[in-house]
Coordinates of C-alpha atoms in Angstrom, one line a residue:
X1 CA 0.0 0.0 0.0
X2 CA 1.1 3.3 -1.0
X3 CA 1.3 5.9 2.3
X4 CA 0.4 9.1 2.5
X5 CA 0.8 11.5 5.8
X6 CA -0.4 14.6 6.7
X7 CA 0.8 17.7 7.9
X8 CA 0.7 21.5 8.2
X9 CA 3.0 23.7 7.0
X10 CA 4.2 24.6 10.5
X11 CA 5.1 21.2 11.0
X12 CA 7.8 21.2 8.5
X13 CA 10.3 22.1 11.2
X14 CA 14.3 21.6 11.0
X15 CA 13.4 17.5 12.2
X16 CA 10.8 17.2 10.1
X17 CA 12.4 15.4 7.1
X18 CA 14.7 13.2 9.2
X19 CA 11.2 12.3 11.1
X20 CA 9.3 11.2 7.8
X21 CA 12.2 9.6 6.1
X22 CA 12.7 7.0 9.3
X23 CA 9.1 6.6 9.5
X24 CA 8.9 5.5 5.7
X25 CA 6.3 7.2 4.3
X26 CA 6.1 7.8 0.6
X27 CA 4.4 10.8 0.1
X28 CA 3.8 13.6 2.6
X29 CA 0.5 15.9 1.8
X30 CA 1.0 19.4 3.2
X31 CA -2.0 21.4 3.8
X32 CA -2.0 24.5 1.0
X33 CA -5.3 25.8 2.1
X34 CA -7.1 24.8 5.6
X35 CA -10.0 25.8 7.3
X36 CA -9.6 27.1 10.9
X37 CA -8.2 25.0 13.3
X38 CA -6.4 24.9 16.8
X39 CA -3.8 22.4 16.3
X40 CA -1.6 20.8 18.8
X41 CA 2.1 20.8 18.3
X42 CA 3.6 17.9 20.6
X43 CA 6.9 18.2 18.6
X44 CA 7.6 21.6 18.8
X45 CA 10.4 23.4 21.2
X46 CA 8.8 26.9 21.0
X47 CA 4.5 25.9 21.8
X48 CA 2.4 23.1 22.2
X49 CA 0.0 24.4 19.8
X50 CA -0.9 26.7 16.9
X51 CA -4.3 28.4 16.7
X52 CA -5.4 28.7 12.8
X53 CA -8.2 31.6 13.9
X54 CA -10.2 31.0 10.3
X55 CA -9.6 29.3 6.9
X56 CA -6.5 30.7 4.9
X57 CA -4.8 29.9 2.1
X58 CA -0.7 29.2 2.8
X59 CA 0.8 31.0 -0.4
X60 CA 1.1 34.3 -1.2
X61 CA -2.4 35.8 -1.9
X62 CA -2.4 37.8 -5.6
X63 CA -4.5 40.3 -7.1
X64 CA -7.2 39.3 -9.2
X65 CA -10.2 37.9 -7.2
X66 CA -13.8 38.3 -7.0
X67 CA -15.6 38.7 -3.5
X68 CA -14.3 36.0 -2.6
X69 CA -11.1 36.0 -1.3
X70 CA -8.7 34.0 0.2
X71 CA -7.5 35.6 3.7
X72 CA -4.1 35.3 4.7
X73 CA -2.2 33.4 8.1
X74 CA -0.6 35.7 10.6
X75 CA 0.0 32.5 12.8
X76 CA 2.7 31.9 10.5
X77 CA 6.3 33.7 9.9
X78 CA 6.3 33.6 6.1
X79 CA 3.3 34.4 3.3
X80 CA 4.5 30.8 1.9
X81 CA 4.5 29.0 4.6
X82 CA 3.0 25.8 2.0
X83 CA 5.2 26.1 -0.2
X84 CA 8.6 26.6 2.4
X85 CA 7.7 23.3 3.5
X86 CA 6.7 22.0 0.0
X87 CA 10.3 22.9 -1.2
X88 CA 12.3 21.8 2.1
X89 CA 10.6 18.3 1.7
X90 CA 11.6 18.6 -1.8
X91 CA 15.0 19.2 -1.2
X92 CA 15.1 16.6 1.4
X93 CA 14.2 14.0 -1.3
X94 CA 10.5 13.8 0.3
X95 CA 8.4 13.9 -2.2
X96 CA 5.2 16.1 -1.5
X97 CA 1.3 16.5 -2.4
X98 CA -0.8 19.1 -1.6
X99 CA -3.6 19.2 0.2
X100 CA -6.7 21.5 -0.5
X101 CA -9.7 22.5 1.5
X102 CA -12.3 23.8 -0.5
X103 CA -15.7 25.2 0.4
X104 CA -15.0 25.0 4.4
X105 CA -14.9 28.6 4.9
X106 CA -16.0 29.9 7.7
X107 CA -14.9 33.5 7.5
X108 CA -15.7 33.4 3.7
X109 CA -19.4 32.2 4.4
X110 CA -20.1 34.5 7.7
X111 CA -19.0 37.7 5.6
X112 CA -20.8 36.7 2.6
X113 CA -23.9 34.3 3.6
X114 CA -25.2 34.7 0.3
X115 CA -23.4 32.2 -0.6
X116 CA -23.7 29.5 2.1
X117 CA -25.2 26.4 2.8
X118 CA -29.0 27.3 3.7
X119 CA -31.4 24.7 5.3
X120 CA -35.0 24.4 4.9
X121 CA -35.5 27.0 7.7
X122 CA -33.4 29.5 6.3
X123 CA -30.7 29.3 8.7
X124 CA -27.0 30.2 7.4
X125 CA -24.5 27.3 7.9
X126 CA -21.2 30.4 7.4
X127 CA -18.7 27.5 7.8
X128 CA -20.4 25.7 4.3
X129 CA -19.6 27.6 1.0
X130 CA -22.8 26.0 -1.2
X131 CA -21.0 24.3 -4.8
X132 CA -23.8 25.2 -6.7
X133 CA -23.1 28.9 -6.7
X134 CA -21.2 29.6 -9.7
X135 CA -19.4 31.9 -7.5
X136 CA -17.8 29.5 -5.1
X137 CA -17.1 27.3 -7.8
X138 CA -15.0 30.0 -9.2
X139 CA -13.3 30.8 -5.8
X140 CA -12.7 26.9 -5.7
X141 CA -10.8 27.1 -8.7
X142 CA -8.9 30.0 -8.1
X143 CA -7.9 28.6 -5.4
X144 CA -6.7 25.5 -6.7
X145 CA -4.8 27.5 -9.5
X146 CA -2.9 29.7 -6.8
X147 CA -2.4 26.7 -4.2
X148 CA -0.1 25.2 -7.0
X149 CA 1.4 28.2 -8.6
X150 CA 4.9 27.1 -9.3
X151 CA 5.0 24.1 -6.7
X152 CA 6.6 21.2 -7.9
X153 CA 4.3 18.7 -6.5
X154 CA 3.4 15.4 -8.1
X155 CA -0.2 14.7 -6.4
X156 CA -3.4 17.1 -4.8
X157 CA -5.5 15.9 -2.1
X158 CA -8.9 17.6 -2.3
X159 CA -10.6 18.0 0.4
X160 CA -14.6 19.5 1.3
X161 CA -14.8 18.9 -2.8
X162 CA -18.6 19.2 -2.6
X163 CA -21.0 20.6 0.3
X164 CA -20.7 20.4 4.5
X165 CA -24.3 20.3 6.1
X166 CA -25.3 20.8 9.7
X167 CA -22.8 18.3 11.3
X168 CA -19.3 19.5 11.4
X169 CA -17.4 21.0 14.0
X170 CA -18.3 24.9 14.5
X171 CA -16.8 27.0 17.1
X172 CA -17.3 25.2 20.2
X173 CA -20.1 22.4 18.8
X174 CA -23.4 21.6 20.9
X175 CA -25.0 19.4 18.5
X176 CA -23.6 16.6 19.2
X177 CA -26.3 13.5 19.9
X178 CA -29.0 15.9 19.4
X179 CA -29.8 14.9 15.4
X180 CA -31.5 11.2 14.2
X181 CA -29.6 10.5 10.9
X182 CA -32.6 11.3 9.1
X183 CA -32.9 14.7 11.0
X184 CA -29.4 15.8 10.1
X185 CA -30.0 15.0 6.7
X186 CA -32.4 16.6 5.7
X187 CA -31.0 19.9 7.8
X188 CA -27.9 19.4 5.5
X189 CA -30.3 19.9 2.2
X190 CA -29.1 23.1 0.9
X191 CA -32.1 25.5 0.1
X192 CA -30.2 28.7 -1.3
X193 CA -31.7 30.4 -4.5
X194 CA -29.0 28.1 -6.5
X195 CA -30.3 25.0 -5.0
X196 CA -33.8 25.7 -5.5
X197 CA -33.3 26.4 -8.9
X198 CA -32.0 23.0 -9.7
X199 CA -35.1 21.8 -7.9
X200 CA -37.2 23.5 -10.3
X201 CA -35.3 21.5 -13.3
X202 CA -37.0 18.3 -11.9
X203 CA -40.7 20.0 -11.5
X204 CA -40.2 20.3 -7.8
X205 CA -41.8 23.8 -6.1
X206 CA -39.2 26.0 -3.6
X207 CA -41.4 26.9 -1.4
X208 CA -43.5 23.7 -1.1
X209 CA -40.7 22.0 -0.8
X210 CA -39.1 23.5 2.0
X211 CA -42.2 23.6 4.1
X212 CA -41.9 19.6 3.5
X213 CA -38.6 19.7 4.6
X214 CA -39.5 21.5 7.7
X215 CA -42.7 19.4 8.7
X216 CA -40.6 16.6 8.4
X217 CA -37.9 18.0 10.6
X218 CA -39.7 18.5 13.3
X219 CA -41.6 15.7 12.9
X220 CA -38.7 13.7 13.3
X221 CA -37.2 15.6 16.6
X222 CA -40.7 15.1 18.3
X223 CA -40.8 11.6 17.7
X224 CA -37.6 11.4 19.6
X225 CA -36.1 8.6 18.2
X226 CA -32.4 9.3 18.1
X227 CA -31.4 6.5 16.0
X228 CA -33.6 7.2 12.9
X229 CA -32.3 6.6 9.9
X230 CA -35.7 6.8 7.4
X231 CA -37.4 10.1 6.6
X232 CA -40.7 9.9 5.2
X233 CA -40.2 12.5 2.2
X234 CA -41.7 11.3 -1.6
X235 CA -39.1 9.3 -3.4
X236 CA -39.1 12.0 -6.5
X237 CA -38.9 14.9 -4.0
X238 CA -35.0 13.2 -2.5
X239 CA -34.4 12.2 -5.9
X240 CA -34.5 16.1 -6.9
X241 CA -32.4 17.3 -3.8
X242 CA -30.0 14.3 -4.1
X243 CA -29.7 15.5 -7.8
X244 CA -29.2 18.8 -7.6
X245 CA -26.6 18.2 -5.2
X246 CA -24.5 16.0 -6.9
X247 CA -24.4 18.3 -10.0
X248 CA -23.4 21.2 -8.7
X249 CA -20.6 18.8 -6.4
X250 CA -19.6 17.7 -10.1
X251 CA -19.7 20.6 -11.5
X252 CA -17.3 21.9 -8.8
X253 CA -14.9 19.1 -9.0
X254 CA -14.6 19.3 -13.1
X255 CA -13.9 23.5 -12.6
X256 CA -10.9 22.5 -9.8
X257 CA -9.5 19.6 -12.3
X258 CA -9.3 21.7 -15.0
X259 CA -6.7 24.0 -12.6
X260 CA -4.9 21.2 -11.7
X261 CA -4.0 19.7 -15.3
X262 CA -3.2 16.6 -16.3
X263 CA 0.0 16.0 -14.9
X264 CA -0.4 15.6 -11.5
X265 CA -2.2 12.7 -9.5
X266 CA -5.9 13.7 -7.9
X267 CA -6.9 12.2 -4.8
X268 CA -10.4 12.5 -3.9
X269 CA -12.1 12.6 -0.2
X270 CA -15.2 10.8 -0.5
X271 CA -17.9 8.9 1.4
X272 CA -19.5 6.0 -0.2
X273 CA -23.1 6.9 1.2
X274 CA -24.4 9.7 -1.6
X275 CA -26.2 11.7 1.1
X276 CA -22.9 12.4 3.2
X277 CA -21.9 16.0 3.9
X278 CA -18.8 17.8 5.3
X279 CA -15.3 17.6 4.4
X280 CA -15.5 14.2 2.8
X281 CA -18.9 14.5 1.2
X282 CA -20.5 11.6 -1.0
X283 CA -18.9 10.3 -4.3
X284 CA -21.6 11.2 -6.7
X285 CA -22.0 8.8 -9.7
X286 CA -19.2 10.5 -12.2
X287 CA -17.0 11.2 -9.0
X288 CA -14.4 7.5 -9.3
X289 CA -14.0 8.1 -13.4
X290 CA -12.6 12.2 -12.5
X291 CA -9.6 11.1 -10.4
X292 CA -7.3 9.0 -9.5
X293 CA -7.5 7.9 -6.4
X294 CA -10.9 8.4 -3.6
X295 CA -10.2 8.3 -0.1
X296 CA -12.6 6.9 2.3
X297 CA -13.3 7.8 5.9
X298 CA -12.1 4.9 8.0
X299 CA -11.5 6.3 11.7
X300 CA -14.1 4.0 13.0
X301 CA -12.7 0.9 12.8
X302 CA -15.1 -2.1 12.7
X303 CA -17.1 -4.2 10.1
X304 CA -19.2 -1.5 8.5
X305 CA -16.0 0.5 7.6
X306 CA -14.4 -2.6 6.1
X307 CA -17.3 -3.6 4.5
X308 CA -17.7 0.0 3.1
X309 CA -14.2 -0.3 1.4
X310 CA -14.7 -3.6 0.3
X311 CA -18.0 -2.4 -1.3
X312 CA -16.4 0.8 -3.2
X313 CA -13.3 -1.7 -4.2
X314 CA -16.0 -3.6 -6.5
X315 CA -17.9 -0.3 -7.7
X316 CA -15.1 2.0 -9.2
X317 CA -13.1 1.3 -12.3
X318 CA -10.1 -0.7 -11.7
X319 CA -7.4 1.5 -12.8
X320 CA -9.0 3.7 -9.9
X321 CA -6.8 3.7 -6.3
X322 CA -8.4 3.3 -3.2
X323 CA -7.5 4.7 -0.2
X324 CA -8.0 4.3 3.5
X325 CA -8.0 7.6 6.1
X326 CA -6.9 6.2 9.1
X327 CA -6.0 8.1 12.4
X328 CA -2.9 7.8 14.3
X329 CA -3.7 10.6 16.9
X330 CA -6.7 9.2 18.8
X331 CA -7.9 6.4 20.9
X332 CA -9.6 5.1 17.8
X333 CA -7.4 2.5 16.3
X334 CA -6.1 0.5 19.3
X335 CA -4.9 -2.6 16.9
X336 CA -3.4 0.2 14.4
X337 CA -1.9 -2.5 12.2
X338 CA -4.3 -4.9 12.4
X339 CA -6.3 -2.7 11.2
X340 CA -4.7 -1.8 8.1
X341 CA -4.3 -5.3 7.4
X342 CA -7.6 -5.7 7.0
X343 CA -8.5 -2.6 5.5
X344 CA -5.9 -4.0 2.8
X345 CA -7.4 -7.1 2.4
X346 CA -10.9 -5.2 1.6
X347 CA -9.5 -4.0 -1.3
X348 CA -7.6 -0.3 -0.2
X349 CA -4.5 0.2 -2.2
X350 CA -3.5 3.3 0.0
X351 CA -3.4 4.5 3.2
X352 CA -4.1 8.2 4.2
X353 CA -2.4 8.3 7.8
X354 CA -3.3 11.3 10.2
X355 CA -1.4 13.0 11.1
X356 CA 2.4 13.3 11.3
X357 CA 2.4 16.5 13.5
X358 CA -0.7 15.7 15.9
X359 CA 0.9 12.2 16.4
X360 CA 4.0 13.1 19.2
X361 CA 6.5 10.8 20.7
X362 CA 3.6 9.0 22.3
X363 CA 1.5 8.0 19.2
X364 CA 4.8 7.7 16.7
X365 CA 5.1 3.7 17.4
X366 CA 1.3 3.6 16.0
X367 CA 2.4 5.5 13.0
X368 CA 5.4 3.5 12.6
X369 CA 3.3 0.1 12.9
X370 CA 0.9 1.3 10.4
X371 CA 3.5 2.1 7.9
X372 CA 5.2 -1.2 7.9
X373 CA 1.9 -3.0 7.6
X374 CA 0.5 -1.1 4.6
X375 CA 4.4 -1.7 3.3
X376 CA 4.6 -5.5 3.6
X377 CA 6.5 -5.9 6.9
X378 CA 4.2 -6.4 10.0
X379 CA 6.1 -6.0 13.2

């Protein structure tokens, strides 16, 4: 199995390379443009953490964008901080990939909510840029075009390459175990003016729509039954919102490829289940023949995830990679390698570890045991 790990650009300290290159690691995916994160750093001499206060974009930030705009990182010395580290891995003989977060935007979608996610009750989700505004997908490509800008990397990791709904981590999050399945998913159906219009291309009415949506909603939360998975929406009435979606997340993905060219590797987040939202949202349909490689969520180890690799191994062309997003810096994984093992024998070709600056001293045997699994040589 071919191994990816991921870090930020702060990460790329003086030990960095000689860290990597003893762990084994083929490729290391450096994050170009992040959303807004407080991230520990147990490596470092000078902090034990760095606090990304909103979404930037870790190159230097050029003239010639619309309203929206890419803000820059004052939490970090230099205006190319991505590409310092890019080119030190380089010139350690590491080679590098970049890693792109798209429409997670927090500051973009509070100071412009026009063009956020908006749920059937017309509340703004700011941290959700909405793919089927033409202007995000325009942002989206502009960004990818000035992430790479004279970087000399050899693979992109895109991430939040289609829309986030209501579950994802915002500020300090009190939704958790609130939400049935059902509940959250139909609070993540987008119902801007873009949305609605796609809607109307399958004879489906905004407004009568939404006031389904809603009845439904609170159907669902009076009912209290936490573990619903079923909503009791017309068939033809999903079919239009699951549609509508996946365009517009298509749409979105064939305006970033076309920045990206043809000479570099694309690896895709995904989930297998359609409906999925957030920073690895469901593979539509056309998603597997775009790229070459999808990732797939696999921090909860278990049957189902297995199963779900195993699944998406027999449904996607075969010249298509597929690759497993495991975490090194939680509790999550106890059997790290036995893990991988398996995920391997369900048919992933890569593995996607997490993360090599939020893993310290203490989690660095995990990383290590993972490597040498997905490599061939179980300790």
């Amino acid at each position: 199995m071919h191994v990816t790990g991921y870090a930020y650009p702060w990460d790329v300290g003086p030990e960095f390379a000689d860290r990597v290159r003893d762990l084994g690691v083929d490729e290391v995916a450096v994050a170009v443009s992040y959303h807004s994160a407080r991230a520990a750093t147990p490596w470092s001499k000078q902090g034990t953490s760095v606090t990304a206060r909103y979404a930037a974009l870790y190159r230097p930030i050029r003239d010639g964008w619309g309203r929206l705009r890419p803000a820059p990182a004052d939490w970090v010395d230099s205006a190319d901080s991505a590409g310092d580290a890019i080119r030190a891995l380089a010139a350690a003989g590491i080679p590098a990939a970049a890693w792109l977060v798209l429409t997670h935007n927090s500051l973009l979608g509070a100071e412009f909510p026009e063009f956020a996610v908006q749920n059937c009750f017309g509340e703004i989700y700011p941290w959700a840029l909405c793919p089927a505004q033409a202007e995000v997908r325009a942002f989206a490509a502009r960004l990818t075009a000035e992430s790479l800008a004279e970087l000399d990397v050899r693979s992109v990791v895109l991430e939040a390459c289609g829309q986030l709904g209501a579950i994802h981590q915002h500020q300090h999050e009190k939704t958790d175990a609130v939400w049935s399945p059902a509940t959250a998913r139909l609070l993540s159906v987008c119902c801007c003016a873009a949305c609605a219009a796609g809607w109307a291309e399958h004879d489906v009415l905004p407004e009568a729509a939404r006031a389904l949506l809603r009845e439904e909603v609170r159907r669902l939360i009076a009912e209290g039954d936490l573990t619903a998975t079923e909503d009791r929406l017309p068939g033809e009435l999903r079919a239009a919102f699951l549609s509508t979606r996946q365009r517009a997340t298509d749409r979105l993905r064939q305006d970033v490829l076309k920045e990206i060219g043809g000479d570099r590797r694309v690896v895709l987040h995904g989930a297998i289940d359609p409906w999925v939202t957030g920073a690895l949202p469901g593979l539509t349909p056309q998603a597997a023949h775009d790229v070459d490689a999808v990732v797939l969520p696999c921090w909860v180890p278990g049957a189902p995830t297995v199963a779900n690799v195993a699944a998406t191994a027999g449904s996607i062309p075969a010249a298509v990679d597929i690759g497993a997003y495991v975490t090194a810096a939680g509790p999550e994984v106890p059997d790290i390698a036995g893990y991988v093992r398996e995920l391997g024998r369900a048919g992933a070709t890569e593995l996607h570890l997490y993360h090599l600056g939020l893993a310290g001293p203490a989690r660095w045997p995990d990383l290590r045991r993972a490597v040498e699994q997905a490599h061939g040589r179980p300790t």
